[in-house]
Coordinates of C-alpha atoms in Angstrom, one line a residue:
M748 CA 17.9 -78.4 10.7
M749 CA 16.6 -81.9 9.7
T750 CA 13.6 -81.7 10.6
S751 CA 12.7 -79.0 9.2
L752 CA 14.4 -79.8 6.1
R753 CA 11.9 -83.3 6.2
S754 CA 9.2 -81.0 7.3
S755 CA 9.3 -78.6 4.0
L756 CA 10.2 -81.1 1.8
K757 CA 6.8 -83.4 3.1
S758 CA 4.7 -80.0 2.5
V759 CA 6.3 -79.8 -1.5
V760 CA 4.9 -83.3 -1.8
V761 CA 1.9 -82.4 -0.4
W762 CA 1.0 -79.7 -2.7
L763 CA 2.4 -81.4 -6.1
L764 CA -0.1 -84.6 -5.0
L765 CA -2.8 -81.4 -4.8
G766 CA -2.2 -80.3 -7.6
M767 CA -1.6 -83.8 -9.5
L768 CA -5.5 -84.7 -8.1
A769 CA -6.9 -81.2 -9.0
L770 CA -5.0 -81.7 -12.9
A771 CA -6.5 -85.2 -13.3
F772 CA -10.2 -84.4 -11.5
G773 CA -10.7 -81.6 -14.4
L774 CA -9.1 -83.9 -17.1
S775 CA -11.7 -85.8 -16.2
F776 CA -14.9 -83.4 -15.6
G777 CA -13.8 -80.5 -17.8
L778 CA -12.0 -77.6 -17.8
P779 CA -12.8 -73.8 -18.6
S780 CA -11.0 -73.6 -22.2
D781 CA -8.8 -70.9 -20.7
A782 CA -8.1 -72.2 -17.3
I783 CA -5.0 -73.6 -18.2
S784 CA -2.6 -71.2 -20.1
C785 CA 1.4 -71.2 -20.3
G786 CA 2.9 -67.6 -20.1
V787 CA 0.9 -65.3 -22.2
E788 CA -2.8 -65.8 -23.3
P789 CA -3.1 -65.8 -26.9
L790 CA -5.8 -64.3 -28.4
A791 CA -5.9 -67.3 -31.4
K792 CA -4.3 -69.7 -33.0
T793 CA -3.9 -70.4 -36.5
Y794 CA -1.8 -73.3 -38.3
G795 CA 0.1 -73.8 -34.7
E796 CA 1.1 -70.5 -33.9
N797 CA -1.0 -68.1 -31.8
I798 CA -1.7 -64.7 -32.1
L799 CA -0.8 -62.8 -29.3
D800 CA -1.0 -58.9 -27.6
E801 CA 2.5 -58.0 -29.2
D802 CA 1.1 -59.3 -32.7
Y803 CA -2.1 -57.1 -32.3
Q804 CA 0.1 -54.1 -31.2
Y805 CA 2.2 -54.3 -34.3
Q806 CA -0.7 -54.6 -36.5
F807 CA -2.6 -51.9 -34.8
Q808 CA 0.4 -49.3 -34.9
A809 CA 1.1 -50.6 -38.7
I810 CA -2.2 -49.5 -40.1
S811 CA -2.1 -46.4 -38.2
L812 CA 1.1 -45.2 -39.9
V813 CA -1.0 -45.3 -43.2
L814 CA -4.6 -44.8 -42.4
P815 CA -6.1 -41.9 -40.1
M816 CA -7.4 -43.5 -37.1
P817 CA -10.8 -41.9 -36.3
K818 CA -10.3 -40.1 -32.3
D819 CA -13.7 -40.6 -31.8
E820 CA -14.1 -43.5 -29.6
K821 CA -17.9 -43.6 -30.2
F822 CA -17.1 -44.2 -34.1
Q823 CA -14.0 -46.1 -33.3
E824 CA -16.8 -48.8 -31.8
T825 CA -19.0 -47.7 -35.1
I826 CA -17.1 -48.8 -37.6
G827 CA -15.2 -51.7 -35.1
I828 CA -11.4 -50.7 -35.3
K829 CA -9.9 -53.5 -33.6
Q830 CA -12.4 -56.0 -35.3
E831 CA -10.5 -54.0 -38.5
V832 CA -6.7 -55.0 -36.8
L833 CA -7.4 -58.2 -35.6
D834 CA -9.1 -59.5 -38.9
A835 CA -5.8 -57.9 -40.2
I836 CA -3.4 -60.4 -38.9
L837 CA -5.6 -62.7 -39.8
E838 CA -5.7 -62.0 -43.6
R839 CA -1.9 -61.7 -43.6
R840 CA -1.5 -65.1 -42.3
V841 CA -4.7 -67.2 -44.2
L842 CA -2.6 -65.8 -47.7
A843 CA 0.9 -66.4 -46.5
K844 CA -0.6 -70.2 -45.6
I845 CA -2.2 -70.6 -48.9
G846 CA 1.3 -69.7 -50.6
E847 CA 3.1 -72.3 -48.6
R848 CA 0.5 -74.3 -49.7
M849 CA 0.5 -73.6 -53.2
G850 CA 4.3 -74.1 -53.0
L851 CA 5.6 -70.7 -53.1
A852 CA 8.2 -68.9 -50.2
A853 CA 9.4 -65.9 -48.8
V854 CA 12.6 -66.1 -46.7
K855 CA 14.1 -63.6 -43.5
E856 CA 16.2 -62.7 -47.1
D857 CA 13.6 -61.3 -49.2
A858 CA 12.4 -59.4 -45.9
E859 CA 15.8 -57.6 -45.5
E860 CA 15.9 -57.1 -48.9
L861 CA 12.5 -55.3 -48.9
T862 CA 13.2 -52.9 -45.6
S863 CA 16.6 -52.5 -46.7
D864 CA 14.8 -50.9 -50.6
G865 CA 13.2 -48.6 -47.9
H866 CA 10.0 -50.7 -48.3
V867 CA 7.2 -52.0 -45.9
I868 CA 3.9 -53.6 -46.5
V869 CA 0.9 -52.3 -45.0
L870 CA -2.8 -54.1 -45.4
G871 CA -1.3 -55.7 -48.6
D872 CA 0.1 -52.3 -50.0
T873 CA 3.7 -51.7 -50.0
Y874 CA 4.8 -47.8 -48.7
D875 CA 7.8 -46.2 -49.0
F876 CA 9.1 -45.4 -45.3
L877 CA 12.1 -43.7 -46.5
G878 CA 11.4 -40.8 -49.7
E879 CA 14.5 -40.0 -51.0
G880 CA 16.7 -40.6 -48.6
A881 CA 19.1 -43.9 -48.4
F882 CA 18.5 -46.9 -46.2
N883 CA 20.6 -46.5 -42.9
Y884 CA 20.3 -49.6 -40.3
D885 CA 21.1 -47.2 -37.2
A886 CA 18.0 -45.4 -38.8
F887 CA 15.9 -47.9 -39.2
K888 CA 16.5 -49.2 -35.4
Q889 CA 16.5 -46.1 -33.8
R890 CA 12.9 -44.3 -36.0
H891 CA 11.6 -46.4 -38.0
L892 CA 11.2 -50.0 -35.8
P893 CA 10.5 -48.2 -32.5
R894 CA 7.0 -47.3 -34.7
F895 CA 5.7 -50.8 -34.4
M896 CA 6.4 -51.6 -31.0
V897 CA 8.3 -55.6 -32.1
T898 CA 11.6 -56.8 -32.4
E899 CA 13.7 -56.7 -35.2
P900 CA 13.1 -60.3 -35.9
K901 CA 9.5 -59.8 -35.7
Y902 CA 8.5 -57.1 -37.2
L903 CA 11.0 -59.2 -40.6
E904 CA 9.1 -61.8 -39.8
Y905 CA 5.6 -60.2 -40.2
Q906 CA 7.2 -58.4 -43.5
R907 CA 7.7 -62.1 -44.9
Q908 CA 4.5 -63.2 -44.5
E909 CA 3.2 -60.2 -45.6
L910 CA 5.4 -60.7 -48.6
L911 CA 4.2 -64.1 -49.4
A912 CA 0.1 -62.8 -49.1
R913 CA 1.4 -59.9 -51.6
T914 CA 2.7 -62.8 -54.0
V915 CA -0.9 -65.1 -53.3
R916 CA -2.7 -62.0 -54.8
D917 CA -0.4 -61.4 -57.8
V918 CA -0.5 -65.1 -58.8
L919 CA -4.4 -64.2 -58.6
A920 CA -4.4 -61.1 -60.3
S921 CA -2.0 -62.1 -63.2
A922 CA -4.8 -65.3 -63.6
L923 CA -7.7 -62.7 -64.2
T924 CA -8.9 -61.2 -67.6
V925 CA -11.3 -58.6 -68.8
S926 CA -13.8 -59.0 -71.4
E927 CA -14.4 -56.9 -74.4
A928 CA -17.9 -57.0 -73.3
E929 CA -16.8 -55.6 -69.7
L930 CA -14.4 -53.1 -71.0
R931 CA -17.0 -51.7 -73.2
A932 CA -19.6 -51.5 -70.6
E933 CA -17.6 -49.5 -68.0
Y934 CA -16.3 -47.3 -71.2
E935 CA -19.9 -46.1 -71.9
G936 CA -20.7 -46.1 -68.7
R937 CA -18.4 -43.0 -68.3
Q938 CA -18.0 -41.8 -71.1
N939 CA -21.8 -41.4 -72.1
Q940 CA -21.9 -38.2 -69.6
L941 CA -24.7 -35.1 -69.0
S942 CA -24.1 -32.0 -67.2
L943 CA -27.4 -30.2 -66.9
R944 CA -28.4 -26.4 -65.7
Y945 CA -31.3 -26.7 -63.4
V946 CA -33.4 -24.5 -61.3
R947 CA -35.4 -25.7 -58.5
F948 CA -38.3 -23.9 -57.3
E949 CA -38.5 -25.4 -53.6
A950 CA -42.2 -26.1 -52.6
E951 CA -40.9 -24.8 -48.9
R952 CA -40.0 -21.5 -50.1
F953 CA -43.4 -20.7 -51.5
A954 CA -45.2 -22.3 -48.9
D955 CA -43.5 -19.2 -46.9
L956 CA -45.8 -16.9 -48.7
I957 CA -48.8 -18.5 -47.7
D958 CA -51.2 -17.1 -45.4
P959 CA -54.1 -19.4 -44.7
S960 CA -57.5 -18.2 -44.0
E961 CA -60.1 -19.4 -41.4
A962 CA -62.5 -21.1 -44.3
D963 CA -58.9 -22.8 -45.7
V964 CA -58.1 -24.2 -42.4
N965 CA -61.9 -25.4 -42.0
K966 CA -61.9 -27.0 -45.7
Y967 CA -59.0 -29.0 -44.5
I968 CA -60.0 -30.3 -41.5
E969 CA -63.3 -31.2 -43.7
A970 CA -61.7 -33.4 -46.2
H971 CA -58.8 -34.9 -43.8
R972 CA -60.1 -35.1 -40.9
D973 CA -59.1 -38.9 -40.0
E974 CA -55.7 -38.3 -41.3
L975 CA -55.2 -35.0 -39.0
V976 CA -56.3 -37.4 -36.3
K977 CA -53.8 -39.7 -37.1
Q978 CA -51.4 -37.2 -37.3
F979 CA -51.8 -35.9 -33.7
E980 CA -51.8 -39.4 -32.2
A981 CA -48.8 -39.9 -33.7
Q982 CA -47.3 -36.6 -32.6
G983 CA -48.3 -36.4 -29.5
V984 CA -45.7 -35.5 -27.6
R985 CA -45.9 -32.7 -29.7
F986 CA -49.2 -31.5 -28.0
T987 CA -48.8 -32.6 -24.4
K988 CA -46.8 -31.1 -21.0
L989 CA -45.6 -28.3 -23.1
P990 CA -44.1 -25.4 -20.8
K991 CA -45.8 -21.8 -21.6
Q992 CA -45.7 -20.9 -25.1
L993 CA -46.6 -18.3 -27.4
R994 CA -47.0 -18.2 -31.1
L995 CA -44.4 -15.4 -32.0
R996 CA -44.5 -12.6 -34.9
Y997 CA -41.8 -9.7 -35.4
I998 CA -40.3 -7.4 -37.8
Q999 CA -36.6 -6.6 -38.1
I1000 CA -35.0 -3.5 -39.2
K1001 CA -31.2 -3.2 -38.5
K1002 CA -29.5 -0.4 -37.2
P1003 CA -26.4 0.4 -38.6
Q1004 CA -22.6 0.2 -36.5
P1005 CA -22.3 3.0 -34.7
P1006 CA -18.5 4.5 -35.5
A1007 CA -15.9 4.9 -33.3
E1008 CA -15.5 7.8 -30.9
D1009 CA -12.8 9.5 -32.8
A1010 CA -14.0 9.2 -36.3
D1011 CA -14.1 11.7 -38.6
K1012 CA -17.2 13.6 -39.2
E1013 CA -18.3 12.3 -42.4
T1014 CA -18.6 8.4 -40.9
K1015 CA -20.6 10.1 -37.5
A1016 CA -23.0 12.3 -40.7
K1017 CA -23.3 8.7 -42.9
Y1018 CA -24.4 6.8 -39.3
A1019 CA -26.7 9.3 -38.2
A1020 CA -28.5 9.3 -41.6
E1021 CA -28.7 5.6 -41.7
L1022 CA -30.2 5.6 -38.3
K1023 CA -32.6 8.1 -38.7
A1024 CA -34.0 6.1 -41.9
A1025 CA -34.0 3.1 -40.1
T1026 CA -36.0 4.8 -37.0
A1027 CA -37.8 6.3 -40.1
K1028 CA -38.5 3.1 -41.6
S1029 CA -39.8 1.3 -38.2
A1030 CA -42.2 3.8 -37.6
A1031 CA -43.7 3.6 -40.8
A1032 CA -43.9 0.3 -40.2
A1033 CA -46.0 0.8 -37.1
G1034 CA -47.8 3.4 -38.7
R1035 CA -49.2 1.1 -41.1
M1036 CA -50.0 -1.5 -38.4
K1037 CA -52.2 1.2 -36.4
D1038 CA -53.8 1.4 -40.1
G1039 CA -55.3 -2.1 -39.7
E1040 CA -52.5 -3.9 -42.5
D1041 CA -52.2 -7.1 -41.8
F1042 CA -49.1 -7.6 -39.9
R1043 CA -47.8 -10.7 -42.4
V1044 CA -47.7 -8.2 -45.4
I1045 CA -46.2 -5.6 -43.4
A1046 CA -43.1 -8.3 -42.5
R1047 CA -42.9 -9.7 -46.1
Q1048 CA -42.5 -6.1 -47.4
V1049 CA -40.6 -4.3 -44.7
S1050 CA -38.8 -7.0 -41.9
E1051 CA -34.7 -7.3 -42.9
D1052 CA -34.4 -10.8 -40.9
P1053 CA -33.9 -13.1 -43.7
M1054 CA -35.5 -16.3 -41.1
T1055 CA -38.5 -14.7 -40.8
A1056 CA -39.6 -12.6 -43.0
A1057 CA -40.7 -14.6 -46.1
R1058 CA -43.3 -16.0 -43.4
G1059 CA -44.9 -12.7 -42.7
G1060 CA -42.8 -12.6 -39.4
D1061 CA -43.5 -15.8 -38.0
Y1062 CA -41.0 -17.7 -35.7
G1063 CA -43.6 -20.3 -34.6
W1064 CA -44.5 -21.3 -31.1
T1065 CA -41.7 -20.9 -28.5
S1066 CA -41.1 -20.0 -24.9
V1067 CA -39.3 -16.7 -24.0
D1068 CA -39.3 -18.6 -20.2
G1069 CA -36.0 -20.0 -19.2
T1070 CA -32.9 -19.8 -21.8
G1071 CA -35.6 -17.6 -24.1
T1072 CA -35.8 -17.8 -27.8
G1073 CA -31.9 -17.3 -28.7
L1074 CA -33.5 -14.0 -30.2
D1075 CA -32.2 -10.9 -29.3
P1076 CA -33.6 -10.1 -25.7
V1077 CA -35.3 -7.1 -25.8
I1078 CA -37.9 -9.7 -28.4
D1079 CA -38.5 -12.1 -25.1
T1080 CA -38.9 -9.1 -22.9
T1081 CA -41.5 -7.5 -25.4
A1082 CA -43.3 -10.7 -26.2
A1083 CA -43.3 -11.8 -22.5
T1084 CA -45.9 -8.8 -22.1
L1085 CA -48.2 -8.9 -24.5
K1086 CA -51.0 -11.1 -24.5
A1087 CA -52.4 -13.3 -27.4
G1088 CA -53.3 -10.6 -30.8
E1089 CA -51.5 -7.9 -29.5
T1090 CA -48.1 -6.1 -31.0
S1091 CA -45.7 -4.2 -29.7
P1092 CA -44.8 -0.6 -30.0
V1093 CA -41.4 0.0 -31.8
V1094 CA -38.7 -1.4 -29.2
E1095 CA -35.3 -0.9 -29.8
S1096 CA -31.7 -3.1 -29.0
E1097 CA -28.1 -2.2 -29.8
E1098 CA -28.9 -4.7 -32.9
G1099 CA -32.1 -3.5 -34.4
L1100 CA -35.5 -1.9 -34.1
Y1101 CA -38.7 -4.6 -33.6
L1102 CA -42.2 -4.6 -33.8
V1103 CA -43.0 -8.2 -31.9
R1104 CA -46.3 -10.0 -32.3
V1105 CA -47.9 -12.6 -30.1
D1106 CA -50.7 -14.5 -32.0
G1107 CA -51.8 -17.3 -29.5
L1108 CA -50.8 -18.6 -26.3
R1109 CA -51.0 -22.2 -24.7
E1110 CA -49.6 -24.3 -21.7
G1111 CA -49.9 -28.1 -21.0
D1112 CA -51.7 -30.2 -23.1
V1113 CA -53.6 -28.6 -26.2
P1114 CA -57.2 -29.7 -26.9
Q1115 CA -57.4 -32.1 -30.2
E1116 CA -59.6 -29.8 -31.7
E1117 CA -57.3 -27.2 -31.7
A1118 CA -54.2 -29.1 -33.0
L1119 CA -56.3 -30.4 -35.7
R1120 CA -56.0 -26.9 -36.7
E1121 CA -52.8 -26.5 -36.4
L1122 CA -51.6 -29.4 -38.3
A1123 CA -54.2 -28.3 -41.1
E1124 CA -52.6 -24.7 -41.5
E1125 CA -49.5 -27.0 -41.9
G1126 CA -51.0 -29.2 -44.7
V1127 CA -52.8 -25.8 -46.6
V1128 CA -49.5 -24.5 -46.4
R1129 CA -47.7 -27.9 -47.7
E1130 CA -50.2 -28.2 -50.3
R1131 CA -50.6 -24.0 -51.6
G1132 CA -46.7 -23.9 -51.6
K1133 CA -46.0 -27.2 -54.0
A1134 CA -49.3 -25.3 -56.0
L1135 CA -47.4 -21.9 -56.3
A1136 CA -44.0 -24.1 -56.7
K1137 CA -45.7 -25.6 -59.8
Q1138 CA -46.8 -22.6 -61.1
A1139 CA -43.6 -20.8 -60.8
A1140 CA -41.5 -23.3 -62.8
A1141 CA -44.2 -23.9 -65.4
E1142 CA -44.5 -19.5 -66.3
A1143 CA -40.4 -19.6 -66.1
L1144 CA -40.9 -22.6 -68.9
Q1145 CA -43.1 -20.6 -71.0
A1146 CA -41.2 -18.0 -70.6
L1147 CA -38.2 -20.0 -71.8
K1148 CA -40.5 -21.0 -75.0
D1149 CA -41.5 -17.1 -75.6
G1150 CA -37.6 -16.4 -76.0
K1151 CA -36.5 -15.5 -72.7
Q1152 CA -33.4 -17.5 -71.5
L1153 CA -32.1 -18.6 -68.4
T1154 CA -30.0 -16.0 -67.4
E1155 CA -32.5 -13.4 -68.4
L1156 CA -34.8 -14.6 -65.5
F1157 CA -32.1 -16.2 -62.9
K1158 CA -29.2 -15.3 -61.6
S1159 CA -26.2 -18.0 -61.1
P1160 CA -23.9 -18.6 -57.9
D1161 CA -20.6 -17.0 -58.3
A1162 CA -17.6 -19.4 -59.4
L1163 CA -16.9 -20.1 -55.7
G1164 CA -19.9 -21.5 -55.2
Q1165 CA -20.9 -18.6 -52.5
D1166 CA -24.6 -18.1 -52.4
Q1167 CA -23.9 -14.5 -54.2
P1168 CA -25.3 -13.7 -58.0
G1169 CA -22.5 -14.1 -60.2
I1170 CA -20.9 -11.6 -62.7
D1171 CA -24.1 -12.7 -65.0
A1172 CA -26.6 -12.6 -62.8
L1173 CA -29.5 -10.0 -63.3
P1174 CA -32.1 -9.5 -60.7
I1175 CA -35.5 -11.0 -60.8
E1176 CA -38.2 -7.9 -61.1
G1177 CA -41.8 -7.4 -59.9
E1178 CA -44.1 -11.3 -60.7
L1179 CA -43.2 -14.1 -63.3
G1180 CA -46.8 -13.7 -65.2
G1181 CA -48.6 -13.3 -61.9
A1182 CA -46.3 -16.2 -59.5
P1183 CA -45.1 -13.9 -56.5
A1184 CA -41.8 -13.3 -57.1
V1185 CA -39.1 -14.4 -54.8
E1186 CA -36.2 -12.1 -53.8
A1187 CA -32.9 -12.4 -55.7
A1188 CA -31.4 -12.9 -52.6
T1189 CA -33.2 -16.0 -51.7
G1190 CA -35.3 -16.9 -54.9
P1191 CA -34.3 -19.7 -57.2
E1192 CA -30.8 -20.2 -59.3
I1193 CA -29.3 -21.8 -62.2
R1194 CA -27.3 -24.7 -60.8
V1195 CA -25.2 -26.9 -62.9
T1196 CA -24.8 -30.7 -62.1
G1197 CA -21.7 -31.5 -63.7
L1198 CA -21.0 -34.5 -65.5
F1199 CA -23.1 -37.9 -64.7
A1200 CA -23.8 -40.9 -65.9
R1201 CA -27.1 -42.4 -66.9
E1202 CA -27.5 -44.6 -64.8
R1203 CA -26.5 -42.4 -61.6
P1204 CA -28.5 -39.9 -60.0
I1205 CA -28.4 -36.1 -61.1
P1206 CA -26.0 -34.7 -58.8
G1207 CA -27.6 -32.5 -56.1
L1208 CA -31.3 -33.7 -57.2
G1209 CA -31.0 -37.4 -57.1
E1210 CA -32.8 -40.3 -58.3
N1211 CA -35.3 -38.8 -61.3
A1212 CA -35.9 -41.0 -64.0
E1213 CA -38.4 -38.5 -66.2
L1214 CA -36.1 -35.6 -66.0
T1215 CA -33.1 -38.2 -66.8
K1216 CA -35.2 -39.6 -69.8
A1217 CA -35.6 -36.0 -71.4
A1218 CA -32.6 -35.2 -70.2
W1219 CA -30.8 -37.5 -72.9
A1220 CA -33.1 -37.1 -75.1
A1221 CA -33.2 -33.4 -75.8
D1222 CA -30.9 -31.7 -78.1
P1223 CA -27.7 -30.2 -76.4
K1224 CA -27.6 -26.9 -78.2
A1225 CA -31.5 -26.6 -76.5
E1226 CA -31.8 -23.7 -74.4
F1227 CA -34.2 -25.2 -72.5
I1228 CA -35.8 -29.3 -72.1
D1229 CA -39.3 -28.9 -72.4
G1230 CA -41.0 -30.2 -69.1
V1231 CA -40.8 -29.3 -65.7
F1232 CA -40.0 -32.3 -63.2
E1233 CA -41.0 -33.1 -60.2
A1234 CA -38.3 -32.9 -57.1
T1235 CA -38.9 -34.7 -53.8
D1236 CA -38.3 -30.8 -52.4
G1237 CA -40.1 -28.9 -55.2
F1238 CA -40.3 -28.7 -59.0
V1239 CA -37.7 -28.4 -61.7
I1240 CA -36.6 -27.0 -65.3
A1241 CA -33.2 -28.0 -67.0
A1242 CA -31.6 -27.5 -70.0
V1243 CA -28.6 -29.9 -71.0
E1244 CA -25.4 -27.7 -70.2
K1245 CA -22.7 -30.6 -71.9
K1246 CA -23.6 -34.0 -73.3
E1247 CA -20.5 -36.9 -74.1
T1248 CA -21.0 -40.4 -76.2
A1249 CA -19.2 -42.9 -76.9
T1250 CA -17.1 -43.7 -79.5
D1251 CA -15.1 -46.6 -81.1
E1252 CA -12.3 -43.9 -81.3
G1253 CA -12.8 -43.2 -78.0
L1254 CA -12.9 -46.3 -76.2
A1255 CA -9.2 -47.8 -78.0
A1256 CA -7.6 -44.6 -76.9
A1257 CA -8.8 -45.4 -73.3
R1258 CA -8.2 -48.9 -73.7
A1259 CA -4.9 -49.3 -71.8
G1260 CA -5.3 -47.9 -68.8
L1261 CA -9.3 -49.1 -68.4
Y1262 CA -8.0 -52.3 -68.5
R1263 CA -5.5 -52.0 -65.9
E1264 CA -8.0 -50.1 -63.7
L1265 CA -10.7 -52.9 -64.3
A1266 CA -8.2 -56.0 -63.7
D1267 CA -6.8 -54.3 -60.6
K1268 CA -10.5 -54.1 -59.1
K1269 CA -11.4 -57.4 -60.5
A1270 CA -8.5 -59.0 -58.7
K1271 CA -9.2 -57.2 -55.3
R1272 CA -12.8 -58.4 -55.6
I1273 CA -12.0 -62.1 -56.3
T1274 CA -8.9 -61.9 -54.0
S1275 CA -10.9 -60.9 -51.0
R1276 CA -13.4 -63.1 -51.3
F1277 CA -10.8 -66.2 -51.7
A1278 CA -8.8 -65.4 -48.5
K1279 CA -12.4 -64.9 -46.4
N1280 CA -13.7 -68.0 -47.7
Q1281 CA -10.1 -70.0 -46.8
C1282 CA -10.6 -68.1 -43.4
L1283 CA -13.9 -69.5 -42.9
A1284 CA -12.7 -73.0 -44.3
D1285 CA -9.6 -73.0 -42.1
K1286 CA -11.7 -72.2 -39.2
A1287 CA -13.8 -74.8 -39.7
R1288 CA -11.1 -77.5 -40.2
G1289 CA -9.5 -76.5 -36.8
D1290 CA -6.6 -74.7 -38.5
I1291 CA -7.5 -71.3 -36.9
V1292 CA -8.7 -71.4 -33.0
P1293 CA -10.3 -68.5 -31.4
R1294 CA -9.9 -67.8 -27.9
E1295 CA -13.0 -66.2 -27.3
Q1296 CA -13.2 -65.0 -24.0
K1297 CA -9.7 -63.5 -24.7
I1298 CA -11.2 -61.6 -28.1
Q1299 CA -14.7 -60.9 -25.8
R1300 CA -12.5 -58.8 -23.1
L1301 CA -10.6 -56.8 -26.2
M1302 CA -13.3 -55.8 -28.1
I1303 CA -15.2 -54.6 -25.2
Y1304 CA -15.0 -50.4 -25.9
E1305 CA -14.9 -47.6 -23.5
T1306 CA -18.4 -46.4 -25.1
K1307 CA -20.1 -49.7 -24.9
L1308 CA -22.1 -49.3 -27.4
D1309 CA -23.0 -52.5 -29.1
K1310 CA -26.0 -52.8 -26.3
D1311 CA -28.7 -50.4 -25.4
A1312 CA -29.6 -49.6 -21.6
E1313 CA -32.2 -52.9 -22.2
G1314 CA -29.4 -55.2 -23.0
N1315 CA -30.7 -55.6 -26.7
Q1316 CA -27.2 -55.7 -29.6
Q1317 CA -26.8 -53.0 -31.5
L1318 CA -24.2 -53.9 -33.3
K1319 CA -23.2 -57.0 -34.8
P1320 CA -20.6 -58.9 -32.5
Y1321 CA -17.3 -59.8 -33.4
V1322 CA -17.3 -62.9 -35.7
M1323 CA -13.8 -63.8 -36.7
C1324 CA -13.2 -64.2 -40.4
D1325 CA -15.8 -61.2 -41.0
R1326 CA -14.0 -58.8 -42.4
V1327 CA -11.1 -60.6 -44.2
G1328 CA -10.5 -59.9 -47.1
G1329 CA -11.4 -56.6 -46.4
R1330 CA -8.1 -54.9 -45.7
G1331 CA -8.9 -52.3 -43.8
G1332 CA -11.9 -51.8 -46.0
M1333 CA -14.2 -49.2 -43.1
L1334 CA -11.0 -47.4 -42.3
R1335 CA -10.7 -46.8 -45.9
A1336 CA -14.5 -45.7 -46.4
A1337 CA -14.0 -43.3 -42.9
A1338 CA -10.7 -41.8 -44.4
M1339 CA -12.4 -41.0 -47.7
M1340 CA -15.3 -39.7 -46.3
G1341 CA -12.9 -37.5 -44.1
A1342 CA -15.2 -38.9 -41.1
T1343 CA -11.6 -39.8 -39.1
G1344 CA -10.6 -36.6 -37.7
G1345 CA -7.7 -38.4 -36.9
G1346 CA -3.9 -38.2 -38.1
G1347 CA -1.8 -40.9 -40.1
G1348 CA -0.6 -40.8 -43.6
E1349 CA 2.7 -42.9 -44.7
P1350 CA 5.5 -43.8 -42.7

């Protein structure tokens, strides 16, 4: 037994000696920063205290109780949820340390009082977790505390730090002032506002009415060949290695829904009459085709398909093989039997009656000259559509000058904002001064921007310096602003709906509330910069030490969007202190945009 004991002691001594030698070797020649660790590996060390996994878990749970956390993993990585959480811990500790340096104090009893009052501080904001109820310690321990996944002492310590950080923010805010110039500038910027009534003439809609001739296309190619060649080279994929495609047009006549078998005679008679009318309409269209009328003209007058009718029935280049076009299957099966330039007789399905036409066929690589003609056709359509939109806007403006009112010329969306005529809507009939009219269901409408400040983009129209300048100079009581204004997608005519201007009396009435609002914004901005600068300074001094390897492991998301397939960095890598001062800024922004798709809410 003694021999065995001596042997064991000898082994222990040998292992101790080996360990001491390894340690000495490591101290002499250097060890990895995380090679020696006692207990749980921290994420960072701040002012001598570790940030541990439990600190991170608490902060994550706390934030998720007051802000909706995105459920989509790609969105989580894009906005950097983990970065937000870790720097929120850091911001709390940095501001608490600043408070200590300033001689401020918050003790455990303060955190207990905060809690017994039913309050919790998260991201610098104070929330009420009791509602109208009274504080109950047992309920606190059984219902509130478990949400945060920490012990009571830890929870109170976090809240003590939050109290001290909040005090620092309050001290900084109390030293700030808002000048009279700032007040007046903000008030005038808000109060000097306009609301416009406008009608947009979209070039794309008018372009649907254009049918370029061969001569038009030839002329455009001659004038724009170099430009078209560049487009062809830039859009090479569009014209190479194509599956079997056809240029499809169709006219749709909708069929009425058949009545139930037990429907009354009147209902069945109505169905029969409607079906007969639909059949006659399609037959008449087919007859006109046989008489040599242009398919495009007939489609615009007869087709009931809202997607293609205005374009003369044109669906564009498509494939009917494989998954098909996504249209009524009878269109695909009919088109597959047609040669280029052929039109089908009337074909029928449960949904409707159709005339189908194939304008062209192609497969593989499109020859350059053929591709140039297609690009030139699009160019002609664009140019003439824009010119037609401008002409229609100019003629509408002339009609207003001749004494018409906007409501006589154009309908308005209904009060619910739906794409339906309003109570005062009047249909557009015939042509407006010779310009082709667009049907009331799809044509230009009167829209209202709502109030917007002079320096802001026009709601619904965007930046438009010319229109903004003219609108502010216009008489608010006038029926229209004298001018046609170019927009990104066409042209606009407009009138002033409402005009508000700043007054000294208005400023006096708004002063107190506006002062508080501006002071709060300024305080948040100053505190944010102050906290981030202090974090960076303390990190440079060594008071804040990130454990890079542990943090790097934490910041790995399952979606791995940070790098592309070649290993190139796509998202900005996490750097400690980057988001200090933001108080969950990216999460707040996502919540405001409604992009989170997650739960949340006040605890």
